[in-house]
Coordinates of C-alpha atoms (C1' of nucleotides) in Angstrom, one line a residue:
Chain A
X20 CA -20.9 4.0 -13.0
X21 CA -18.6 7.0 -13.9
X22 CA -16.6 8.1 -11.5
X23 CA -15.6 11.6 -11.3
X24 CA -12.8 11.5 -8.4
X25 CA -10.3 9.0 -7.7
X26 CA -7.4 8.9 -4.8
X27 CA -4.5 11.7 -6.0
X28 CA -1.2 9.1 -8.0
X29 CA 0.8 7.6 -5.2
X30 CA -1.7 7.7 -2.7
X31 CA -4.0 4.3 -1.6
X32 CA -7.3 4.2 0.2
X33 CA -6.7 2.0 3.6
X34 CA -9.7 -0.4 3.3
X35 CA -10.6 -3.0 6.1
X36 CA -9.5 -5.9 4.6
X37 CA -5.8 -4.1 4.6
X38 CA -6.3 -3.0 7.9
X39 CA -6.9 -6.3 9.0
X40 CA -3.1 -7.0 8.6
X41 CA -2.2 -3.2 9.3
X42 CA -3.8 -3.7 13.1
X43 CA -2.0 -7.6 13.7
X44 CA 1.4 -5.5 12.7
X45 CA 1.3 -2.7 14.2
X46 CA 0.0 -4.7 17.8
X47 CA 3.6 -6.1 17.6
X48 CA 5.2 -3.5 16.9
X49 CA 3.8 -1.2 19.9
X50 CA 4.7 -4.2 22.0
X51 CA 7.7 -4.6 20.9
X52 CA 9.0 -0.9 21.1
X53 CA 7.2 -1.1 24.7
X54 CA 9.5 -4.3 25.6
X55 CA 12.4 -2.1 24.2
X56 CA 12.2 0.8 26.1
X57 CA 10.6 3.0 23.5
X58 CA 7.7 5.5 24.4
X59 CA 5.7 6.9 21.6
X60 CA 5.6 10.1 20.1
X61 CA 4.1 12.2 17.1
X62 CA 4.6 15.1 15.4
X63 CA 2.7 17.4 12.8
X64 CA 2.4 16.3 9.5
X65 CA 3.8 19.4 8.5
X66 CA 6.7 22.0 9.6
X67 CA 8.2 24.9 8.5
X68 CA 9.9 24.3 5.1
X69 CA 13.1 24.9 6.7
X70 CA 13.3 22.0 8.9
X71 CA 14.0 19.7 6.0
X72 CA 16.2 21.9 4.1
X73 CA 18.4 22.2 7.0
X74 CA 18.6 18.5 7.9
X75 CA 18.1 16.3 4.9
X76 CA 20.6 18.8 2.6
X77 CA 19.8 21.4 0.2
X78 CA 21.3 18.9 -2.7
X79 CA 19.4 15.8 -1.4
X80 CA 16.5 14.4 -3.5
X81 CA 14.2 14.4 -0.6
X82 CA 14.2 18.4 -0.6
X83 CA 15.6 19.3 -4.1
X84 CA 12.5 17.4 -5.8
X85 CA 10.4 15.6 -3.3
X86 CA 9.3 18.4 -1.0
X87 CA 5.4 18.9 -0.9
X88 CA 5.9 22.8 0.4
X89 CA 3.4 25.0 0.3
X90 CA 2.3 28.4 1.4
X91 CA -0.2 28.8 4.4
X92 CA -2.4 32.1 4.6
X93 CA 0.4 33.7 6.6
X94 CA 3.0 33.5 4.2
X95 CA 4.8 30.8 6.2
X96 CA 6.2 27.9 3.5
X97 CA 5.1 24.8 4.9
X98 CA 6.0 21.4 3.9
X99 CA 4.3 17.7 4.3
X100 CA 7.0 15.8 6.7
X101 CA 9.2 13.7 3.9
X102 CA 11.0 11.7 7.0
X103 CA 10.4 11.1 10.8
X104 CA 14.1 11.8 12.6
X105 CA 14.1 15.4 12.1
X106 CA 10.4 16.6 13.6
X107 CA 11.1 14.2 16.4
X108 CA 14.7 15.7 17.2
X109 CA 12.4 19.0 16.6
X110 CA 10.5 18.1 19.2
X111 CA 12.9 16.7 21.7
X112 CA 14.7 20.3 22.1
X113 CA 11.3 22.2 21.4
X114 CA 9.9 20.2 24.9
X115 CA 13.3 20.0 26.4
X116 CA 13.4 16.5 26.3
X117 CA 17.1 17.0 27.2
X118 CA 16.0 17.1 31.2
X119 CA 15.0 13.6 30.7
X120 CA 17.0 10.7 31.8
X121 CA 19.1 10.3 28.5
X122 CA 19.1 8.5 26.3
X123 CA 15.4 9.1 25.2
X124 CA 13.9 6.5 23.0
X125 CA 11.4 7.2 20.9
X126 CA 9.2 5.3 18.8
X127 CA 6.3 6.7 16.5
X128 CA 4.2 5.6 13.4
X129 CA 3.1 8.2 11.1
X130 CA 2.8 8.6 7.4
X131 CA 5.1 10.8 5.2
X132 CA 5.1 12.4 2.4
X133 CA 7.2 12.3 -1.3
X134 CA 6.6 13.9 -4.1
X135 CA 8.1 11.0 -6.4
X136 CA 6.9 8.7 -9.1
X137 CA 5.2 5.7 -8.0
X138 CA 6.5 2.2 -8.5
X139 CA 6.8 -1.0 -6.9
X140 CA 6.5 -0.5 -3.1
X141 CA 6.9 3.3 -3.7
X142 CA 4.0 5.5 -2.8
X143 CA 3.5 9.7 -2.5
X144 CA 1.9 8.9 1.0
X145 CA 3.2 6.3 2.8
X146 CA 3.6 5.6 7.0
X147 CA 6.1 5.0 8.3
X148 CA 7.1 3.4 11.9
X149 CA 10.8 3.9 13.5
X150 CA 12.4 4.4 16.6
X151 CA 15.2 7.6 17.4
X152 CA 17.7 6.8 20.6
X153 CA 18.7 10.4 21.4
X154 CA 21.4 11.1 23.7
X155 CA 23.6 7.9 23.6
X156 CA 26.7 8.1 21.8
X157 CA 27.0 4.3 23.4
X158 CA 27.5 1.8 20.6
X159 CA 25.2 -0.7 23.1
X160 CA 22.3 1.5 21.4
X161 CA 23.3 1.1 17.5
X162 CA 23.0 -3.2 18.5
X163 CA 20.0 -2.7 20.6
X164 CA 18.1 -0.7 17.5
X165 CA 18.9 -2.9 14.8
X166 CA 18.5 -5.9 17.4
X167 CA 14.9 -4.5 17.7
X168 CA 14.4 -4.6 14.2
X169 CA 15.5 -7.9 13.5
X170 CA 13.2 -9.2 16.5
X171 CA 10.2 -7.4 14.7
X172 CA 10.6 -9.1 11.3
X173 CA 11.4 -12.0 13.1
X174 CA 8.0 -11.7 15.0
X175 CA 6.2 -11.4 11.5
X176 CA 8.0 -14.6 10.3
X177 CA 10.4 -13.1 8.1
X178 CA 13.4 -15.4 6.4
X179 CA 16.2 -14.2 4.3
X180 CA 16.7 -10.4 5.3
X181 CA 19.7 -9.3 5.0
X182 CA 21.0 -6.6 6.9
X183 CA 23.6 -4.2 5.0
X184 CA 26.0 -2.2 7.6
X185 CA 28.4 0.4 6.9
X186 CA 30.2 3.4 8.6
X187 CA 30.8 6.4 7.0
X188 CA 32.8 7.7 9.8
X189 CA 33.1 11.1 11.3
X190 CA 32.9 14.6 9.0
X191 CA 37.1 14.4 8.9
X192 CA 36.8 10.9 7.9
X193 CA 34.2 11.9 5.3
X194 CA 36.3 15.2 4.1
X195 CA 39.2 12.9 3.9
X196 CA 37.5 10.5 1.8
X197 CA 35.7 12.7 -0.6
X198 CA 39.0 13.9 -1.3
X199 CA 40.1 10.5 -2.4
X200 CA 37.2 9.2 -4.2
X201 CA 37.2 12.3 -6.6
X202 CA 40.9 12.0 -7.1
X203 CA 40.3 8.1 -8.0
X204 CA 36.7 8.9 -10.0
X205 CA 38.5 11.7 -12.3
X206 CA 40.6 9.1 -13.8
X207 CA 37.1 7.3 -15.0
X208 CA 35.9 10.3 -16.3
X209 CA 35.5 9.0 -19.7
X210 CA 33.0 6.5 -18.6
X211 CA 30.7 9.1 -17.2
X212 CA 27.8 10.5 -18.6
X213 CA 26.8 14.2 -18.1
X214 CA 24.6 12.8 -14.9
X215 CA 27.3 11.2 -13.4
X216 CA 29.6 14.0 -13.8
X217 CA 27.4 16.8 -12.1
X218 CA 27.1 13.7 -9.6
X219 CA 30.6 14.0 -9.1
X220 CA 30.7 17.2 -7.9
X221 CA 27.7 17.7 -5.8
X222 CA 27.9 14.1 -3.9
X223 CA 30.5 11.7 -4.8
X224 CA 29.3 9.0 -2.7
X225 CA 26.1 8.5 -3.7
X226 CA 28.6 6.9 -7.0
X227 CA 28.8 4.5 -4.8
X228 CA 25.7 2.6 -5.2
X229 CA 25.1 2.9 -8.6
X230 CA 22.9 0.8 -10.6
X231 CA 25.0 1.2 -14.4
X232 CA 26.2 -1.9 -14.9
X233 CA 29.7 0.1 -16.9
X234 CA 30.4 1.5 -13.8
X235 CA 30.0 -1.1 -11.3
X236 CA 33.6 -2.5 -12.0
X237 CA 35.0 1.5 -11.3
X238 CA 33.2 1.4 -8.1
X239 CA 34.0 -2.2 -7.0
X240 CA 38.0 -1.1 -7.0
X241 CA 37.3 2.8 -5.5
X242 CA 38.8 3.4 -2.1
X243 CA 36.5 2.1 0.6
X244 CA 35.6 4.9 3.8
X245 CA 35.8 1.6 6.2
X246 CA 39.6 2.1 5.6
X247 CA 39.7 5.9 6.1
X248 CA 38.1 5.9 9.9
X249 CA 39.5 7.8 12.5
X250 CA 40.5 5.4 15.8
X251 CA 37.4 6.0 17.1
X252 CA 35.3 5.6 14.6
X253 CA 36.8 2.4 13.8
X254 CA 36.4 1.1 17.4
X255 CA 32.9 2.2 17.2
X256 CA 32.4 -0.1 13.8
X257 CA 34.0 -3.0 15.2
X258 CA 32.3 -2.8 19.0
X259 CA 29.1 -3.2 16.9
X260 CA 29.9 -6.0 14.9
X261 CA 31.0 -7.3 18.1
X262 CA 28.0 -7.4 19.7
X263 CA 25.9 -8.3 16.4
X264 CA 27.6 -11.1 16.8
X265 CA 27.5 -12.2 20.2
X266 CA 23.4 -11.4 19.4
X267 CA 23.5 -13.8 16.5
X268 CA 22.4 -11.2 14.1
X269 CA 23.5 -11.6 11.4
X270 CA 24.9 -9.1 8.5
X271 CA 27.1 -8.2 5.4
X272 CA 29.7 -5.5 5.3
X273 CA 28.5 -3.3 2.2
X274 CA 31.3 -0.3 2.1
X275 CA 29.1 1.3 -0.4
X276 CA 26.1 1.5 1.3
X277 CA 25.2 5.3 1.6
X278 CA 22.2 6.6 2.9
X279 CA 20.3 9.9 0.9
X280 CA 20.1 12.1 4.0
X281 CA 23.3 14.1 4.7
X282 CA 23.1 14.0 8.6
X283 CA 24.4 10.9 9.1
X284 CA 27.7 9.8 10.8
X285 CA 29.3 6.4 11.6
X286 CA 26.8 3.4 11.3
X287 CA 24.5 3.1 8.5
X288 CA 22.1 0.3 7.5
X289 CA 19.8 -1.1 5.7
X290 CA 17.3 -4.1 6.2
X291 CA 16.5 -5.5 3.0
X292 CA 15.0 -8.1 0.9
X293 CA 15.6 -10.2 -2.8
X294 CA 11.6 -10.4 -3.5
X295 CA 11.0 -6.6 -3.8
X296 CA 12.6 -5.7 -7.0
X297 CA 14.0 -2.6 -7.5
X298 CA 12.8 -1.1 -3.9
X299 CA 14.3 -3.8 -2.1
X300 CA 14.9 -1.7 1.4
X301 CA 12.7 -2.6 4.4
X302 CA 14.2 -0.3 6.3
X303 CA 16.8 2.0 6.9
X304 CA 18.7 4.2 9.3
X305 CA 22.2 4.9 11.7
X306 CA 23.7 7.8 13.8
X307 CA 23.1 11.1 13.3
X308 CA 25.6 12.7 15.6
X309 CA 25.4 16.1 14.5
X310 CA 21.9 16.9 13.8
X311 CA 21.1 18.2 17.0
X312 CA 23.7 20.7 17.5
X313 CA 22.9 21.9 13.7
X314 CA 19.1 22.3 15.5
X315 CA 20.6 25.0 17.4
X316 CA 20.9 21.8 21.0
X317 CA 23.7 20.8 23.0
X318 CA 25.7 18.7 21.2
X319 CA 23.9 15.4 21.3
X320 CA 24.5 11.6 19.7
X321 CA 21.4 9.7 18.4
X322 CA 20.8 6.7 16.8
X323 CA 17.7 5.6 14.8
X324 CA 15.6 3.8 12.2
X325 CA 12.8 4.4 9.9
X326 CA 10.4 2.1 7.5
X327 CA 7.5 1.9 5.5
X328 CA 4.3 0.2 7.0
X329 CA 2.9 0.1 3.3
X330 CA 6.6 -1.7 1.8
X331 CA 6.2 -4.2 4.6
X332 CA 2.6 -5.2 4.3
X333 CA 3.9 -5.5 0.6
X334 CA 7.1 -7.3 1.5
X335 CA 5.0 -10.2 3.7
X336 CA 2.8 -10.7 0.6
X337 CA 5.9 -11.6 -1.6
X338 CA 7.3 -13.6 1.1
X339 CA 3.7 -15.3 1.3
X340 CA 3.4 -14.1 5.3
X341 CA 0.1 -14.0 6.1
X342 CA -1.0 -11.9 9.1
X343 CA -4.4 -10.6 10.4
X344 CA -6.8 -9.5 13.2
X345 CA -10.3 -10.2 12.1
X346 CA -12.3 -7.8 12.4
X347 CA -15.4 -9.5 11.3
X348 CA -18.5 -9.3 13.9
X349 CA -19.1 -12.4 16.3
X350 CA -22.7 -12.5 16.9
X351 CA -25.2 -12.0 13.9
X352 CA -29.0 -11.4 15.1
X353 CA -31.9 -13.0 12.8
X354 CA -35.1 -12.1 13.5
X355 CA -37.2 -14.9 12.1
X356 CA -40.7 -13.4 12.3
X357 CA -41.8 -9.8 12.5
X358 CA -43.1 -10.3 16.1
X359 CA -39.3 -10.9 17.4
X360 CA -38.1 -7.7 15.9
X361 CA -38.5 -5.8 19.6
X362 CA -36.8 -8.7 21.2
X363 CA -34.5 -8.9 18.6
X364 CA -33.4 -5.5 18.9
X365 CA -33.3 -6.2 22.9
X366 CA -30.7 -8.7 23.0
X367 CA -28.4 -6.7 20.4
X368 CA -28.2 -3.8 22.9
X369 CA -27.9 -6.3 25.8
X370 CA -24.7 -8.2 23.5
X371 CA -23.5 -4.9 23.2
X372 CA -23.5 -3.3 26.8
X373 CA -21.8 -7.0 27.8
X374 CA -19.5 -5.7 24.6
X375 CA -20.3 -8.7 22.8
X376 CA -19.7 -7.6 18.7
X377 CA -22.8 -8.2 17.4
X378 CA -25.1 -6.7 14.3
X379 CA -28.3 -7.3 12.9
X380 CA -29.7 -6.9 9.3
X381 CA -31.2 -3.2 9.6
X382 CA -33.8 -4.3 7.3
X383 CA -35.3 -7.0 9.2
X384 CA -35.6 -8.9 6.2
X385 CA -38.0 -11.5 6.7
X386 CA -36.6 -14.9 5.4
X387 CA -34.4 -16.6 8.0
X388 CA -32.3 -18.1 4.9
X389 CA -31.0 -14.7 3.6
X390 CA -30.0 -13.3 7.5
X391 CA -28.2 -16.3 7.8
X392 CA -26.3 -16.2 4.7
X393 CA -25.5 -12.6 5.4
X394 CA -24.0 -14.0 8.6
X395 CA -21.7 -16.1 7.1
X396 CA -20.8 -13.3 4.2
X397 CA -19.5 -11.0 7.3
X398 CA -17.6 -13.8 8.9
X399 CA -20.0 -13.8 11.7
X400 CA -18.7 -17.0 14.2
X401 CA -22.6 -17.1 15.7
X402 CA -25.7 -16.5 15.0
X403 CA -28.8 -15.8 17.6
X404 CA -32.3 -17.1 15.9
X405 CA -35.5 -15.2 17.4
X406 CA -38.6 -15.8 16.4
X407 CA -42.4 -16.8 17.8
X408 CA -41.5 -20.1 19.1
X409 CA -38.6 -18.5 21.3
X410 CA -40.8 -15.8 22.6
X411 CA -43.1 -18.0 23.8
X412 CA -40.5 -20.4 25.8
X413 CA -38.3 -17.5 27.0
X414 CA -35.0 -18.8 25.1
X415 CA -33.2 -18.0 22.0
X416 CA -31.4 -20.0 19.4
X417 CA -27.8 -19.9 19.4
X418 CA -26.2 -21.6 16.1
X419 CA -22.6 -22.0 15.6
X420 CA -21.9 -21.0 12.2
X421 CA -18.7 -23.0 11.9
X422 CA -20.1 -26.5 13.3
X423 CA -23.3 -25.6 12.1
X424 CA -24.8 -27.1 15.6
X425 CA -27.5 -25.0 17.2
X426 CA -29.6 -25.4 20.8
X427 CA -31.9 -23.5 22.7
X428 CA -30.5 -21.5 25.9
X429 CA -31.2 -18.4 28.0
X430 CA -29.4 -15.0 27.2
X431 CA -27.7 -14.7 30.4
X432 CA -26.2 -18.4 29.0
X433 CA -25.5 -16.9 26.2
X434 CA -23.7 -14.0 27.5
X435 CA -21.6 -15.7 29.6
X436 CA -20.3 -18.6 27.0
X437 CA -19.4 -15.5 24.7
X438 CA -17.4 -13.8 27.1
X439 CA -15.6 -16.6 28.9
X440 CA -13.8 -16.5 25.2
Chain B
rG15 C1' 12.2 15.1 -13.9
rU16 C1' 13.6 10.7 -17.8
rG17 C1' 12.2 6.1 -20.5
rA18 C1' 8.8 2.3 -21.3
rU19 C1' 3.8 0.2 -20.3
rU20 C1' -1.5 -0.2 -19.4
rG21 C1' -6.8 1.3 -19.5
rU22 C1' -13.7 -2.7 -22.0
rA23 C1' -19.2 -4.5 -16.1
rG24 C1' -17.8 -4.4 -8.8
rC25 C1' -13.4 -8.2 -10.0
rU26 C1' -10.5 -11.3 -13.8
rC27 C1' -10.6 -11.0 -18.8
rA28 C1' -12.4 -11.9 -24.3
rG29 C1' -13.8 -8.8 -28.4
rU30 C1' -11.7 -11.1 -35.9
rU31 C1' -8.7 -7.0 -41.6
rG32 C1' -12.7 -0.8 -38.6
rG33 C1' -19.2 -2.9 -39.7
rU34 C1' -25.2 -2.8 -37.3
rU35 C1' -27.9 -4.2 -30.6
rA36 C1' -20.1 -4.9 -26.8
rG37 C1' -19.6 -10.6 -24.4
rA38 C1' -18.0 -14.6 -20.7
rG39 C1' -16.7 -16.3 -15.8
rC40 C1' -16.9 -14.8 -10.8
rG41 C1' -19.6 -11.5 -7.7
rC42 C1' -24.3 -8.8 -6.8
rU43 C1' -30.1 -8.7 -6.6
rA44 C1' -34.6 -11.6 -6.8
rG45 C1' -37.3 -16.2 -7.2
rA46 C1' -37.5 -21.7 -6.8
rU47 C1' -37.4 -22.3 -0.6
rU48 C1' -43.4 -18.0 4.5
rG49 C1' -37.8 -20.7 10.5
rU50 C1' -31.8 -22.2 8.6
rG51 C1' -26.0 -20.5 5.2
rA52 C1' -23.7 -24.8 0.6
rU53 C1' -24.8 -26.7 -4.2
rU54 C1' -28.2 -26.5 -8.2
rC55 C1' -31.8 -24.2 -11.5
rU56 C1' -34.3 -19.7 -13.3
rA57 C1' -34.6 -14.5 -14.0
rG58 C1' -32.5 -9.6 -13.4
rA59 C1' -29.5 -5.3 -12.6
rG60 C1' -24.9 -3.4 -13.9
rG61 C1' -20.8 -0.3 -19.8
rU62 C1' -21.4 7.3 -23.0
rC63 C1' -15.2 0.7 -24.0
rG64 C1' -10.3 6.4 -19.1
rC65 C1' -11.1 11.5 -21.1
rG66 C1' -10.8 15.1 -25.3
rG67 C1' -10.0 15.8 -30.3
rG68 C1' -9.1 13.8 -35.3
rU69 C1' -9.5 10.3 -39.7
rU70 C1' -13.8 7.6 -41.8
rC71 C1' -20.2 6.5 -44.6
rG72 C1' -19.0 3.9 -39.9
rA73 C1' -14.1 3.7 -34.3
rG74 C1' -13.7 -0.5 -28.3
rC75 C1' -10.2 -1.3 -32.7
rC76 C1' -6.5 3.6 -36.6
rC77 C1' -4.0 8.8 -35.5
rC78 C1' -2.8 13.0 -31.9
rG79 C1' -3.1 14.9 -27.1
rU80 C1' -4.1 14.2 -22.0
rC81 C1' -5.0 11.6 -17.4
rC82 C1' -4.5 7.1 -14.8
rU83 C1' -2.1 2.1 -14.0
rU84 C1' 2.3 -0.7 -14.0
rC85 C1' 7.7 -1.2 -14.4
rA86 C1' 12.5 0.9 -14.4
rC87 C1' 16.0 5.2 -13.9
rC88 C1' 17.0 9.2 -10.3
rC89 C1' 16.2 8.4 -5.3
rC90 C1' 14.1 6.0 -1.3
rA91 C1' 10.6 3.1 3.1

RNA sequence: GUGAUUGUAGCUCAGUUGGUUAGAGCGCUAGAUUGUGAUUCUAGAGGUCGCGGGUUCGAGCCCCGUCCUUCACCCCA
């Protein structure tokens, strides 16, 4: 058959046997977050255009290239949310969360989206779950995120992460820095292409993690920000590798780790993984100091974290991690004669008000073989046999599709073994 | 946005130097089996070979364009 539509590039449809895994994750995630501290919380999937601009950077990719903005019938430009952290800080002074005992921790799952060219792990729609601490300058809630993380992949069964920490210190240290890293970069100049050049200028850091293998040696011996941070700064970095340790969490220092959104301050990180390829990042995230003053709040520290649901799901297949919550029906009805169609159809709804899963072949197909063997093709653990003979006596047939083992009970029985389970 | 790559049945793929009616396995449907799933056997359905144009007596195959897939860059989850 020719089809005329198909899902837009970068997008996937979410089918049930994806879901399966989707619903076991995402259980222990909300559980997680809930033993955490973290209440939940969603926002549109669009704002005003605005929003991003102001918070992720005019020069960043996320706006300069990956916006999906459009124009509503008012004239209002509108973008699809590219990133969670800056509708939730939205919200938090939009509803005054401020008045709440502080910090407030957020969690939230909702999908995001990027005008970029798909690839490995890469989608144009993708969800993402994270968690933003606002109000706490306290280094206690940079350990307790990332601690929260590392629990989570821990829960799914993950081996081999590696978490990637940095600080990029506070907008002096950062000033300071720049300064520096040009001064040491313009000596190199000869090794840059016209890319890296413009690079230069707009966003020296993001040098930093390059990928060209000619300049990896030039960035290996640039001046590193971890030796540029102010007192504070510094005794923030070190508290948390403190208590990282004390946690036994494990990380690597990675003094060229910079993230791609411009309101971050002090830590950064990065969860990542060896079996991804070139999108290697589970997840990502750090302290963004600053971003709620720029919103036009108090000034007001938050921490957080962000990742993709899709990258994960993906990231547990290459690390062979299998993880699901059937959703297959328990009880299949067969109606083995036309005359125990009514009862048939009796004992579903009965199943069902006891909310027993159960289903019947809508076609009351006659032969007993072919209900049966559509039993087993939806996973069905039981089937329910109905026909003349159990009319007569009052019972019904209850087979265990697994043993294969069958006997002759009452429904009430029936009903009652089901949901002792 | 840049570079490369892919497209034949629901799925995985074969298809000769361009040649007549495009195949296989799996899956699906039906029957063998009128109250029991597997296996087996038999039969069947399912393709304008991504789309558009070109070359040719003739195109799944060659050429151009386009879309999609995949991978990488940029960047990111």
């Amino acid at each position: 058959m020719k089809l005329k539509y198909h899902v837009p590039r970068g997008t996937i449809d979410y089918l049930p046997a994806y879901f399966e895994k989707w619903k076991a994750i995402e259980k222990i995630w909300r559980k997680l977050t809930h033993v955490y501290g973290f209440k939940e919380i969603q926002t549109p999937m669009f704002e005003h255009t605005e929003l991003f601009i102001r918070s992720a950077g005019e020069t960043s990719d996320i706006v300069s290239k990956e916006l999906y903005t459009f124009e509503d019938r008012g004239g209002r430009s509108l973008s699809l949310r590219p990133e969670g952290t800056s509708p939730v800080v939205r919200a938090y002074l939009e509803n005054s969360m401020n008045n709440l005992p502080q910090p407030v921790k957020l969690f939230y799952l909702m999908p995001m989206f990027r005008y970029e060219r798909p690839q490995a792990g890469r989608l144009r729609q993708h969800t993402q779950y994270g968690v933003e601490t606002i109000g706490s300058a306290s280094c206690f809630t940079d350990a307790e995120v990332i601690h929260l993380a590392m629990s989570f992949y821990k829960e799914l069964g993950f081996d081999g992460l590696k978490i990637q920490l940095n600080s990029l210190g506070d907008k002096e240290t950062r000033e300071k820095y720049k300064i520096n890293l040009i001064n040491y970069f313009n000596k190199y100049l000869g090794d840059f292409d016209e890319e890296y050049k413009l690079k230069l200028q707009k966003n020296p850091l993001r040098i930093l993690d390059t990928k060209e293998e000619n300049l990896k040696p030039i960035v290996e011996n640039a001046p590193k920000i971890t030796d540029f941070l102010s007192v504070r700064s510094r005794n923030h970095f070190e508290t948390l590798q403190n208590y990282l340790n004390d946690y036994q969490i494990e990380f690597s220092l990675n003094t060229r780790l910079v993230r791609g959104l411009d309101y971050y301050n002090d830590t950064v990180f990065e969860v990542t993984s060896n079996k991804l390829g070139a999108q290697d990042a589970i997840a990502g995230g750090g302290r963004y100091d600053g971003l709620i003053e720029q919103f036009g709040g108090k000034s007001t520290p938050a921490f957080g974290f962000g990742a993709g649901m899709e990258r994960l799901i993906f990231a547990m297949e290459k690390h062979s991690l299998n993880i699901q919550e059937s959703s297959n029906v328990e009880v299949y009805l067969v109606a083995a004669e036309s005359v125990a169609k009514q009862r048939t159809m009796d004992v579903l709804f009965e199943l069902r008000k006891e909310r027993i899963s159960s289903d019947l072949d809508p076609f009351f197909e006659d032969k007993v073989g072919k209900q049966l063997s559509k039993a087993a093709k939806l996973g069905a653990k039981f089937a329910i046999i109905i026909g003349s003979e159990e009319l007569l006596n009052d019972t019904l047939t209850l087979k265990n599709l697994e043993s294969e083992t069958q006997e002759k009970i009452s429904l009430p029985e029936i009903i009652a073994r089901l949901k002792r389970k």
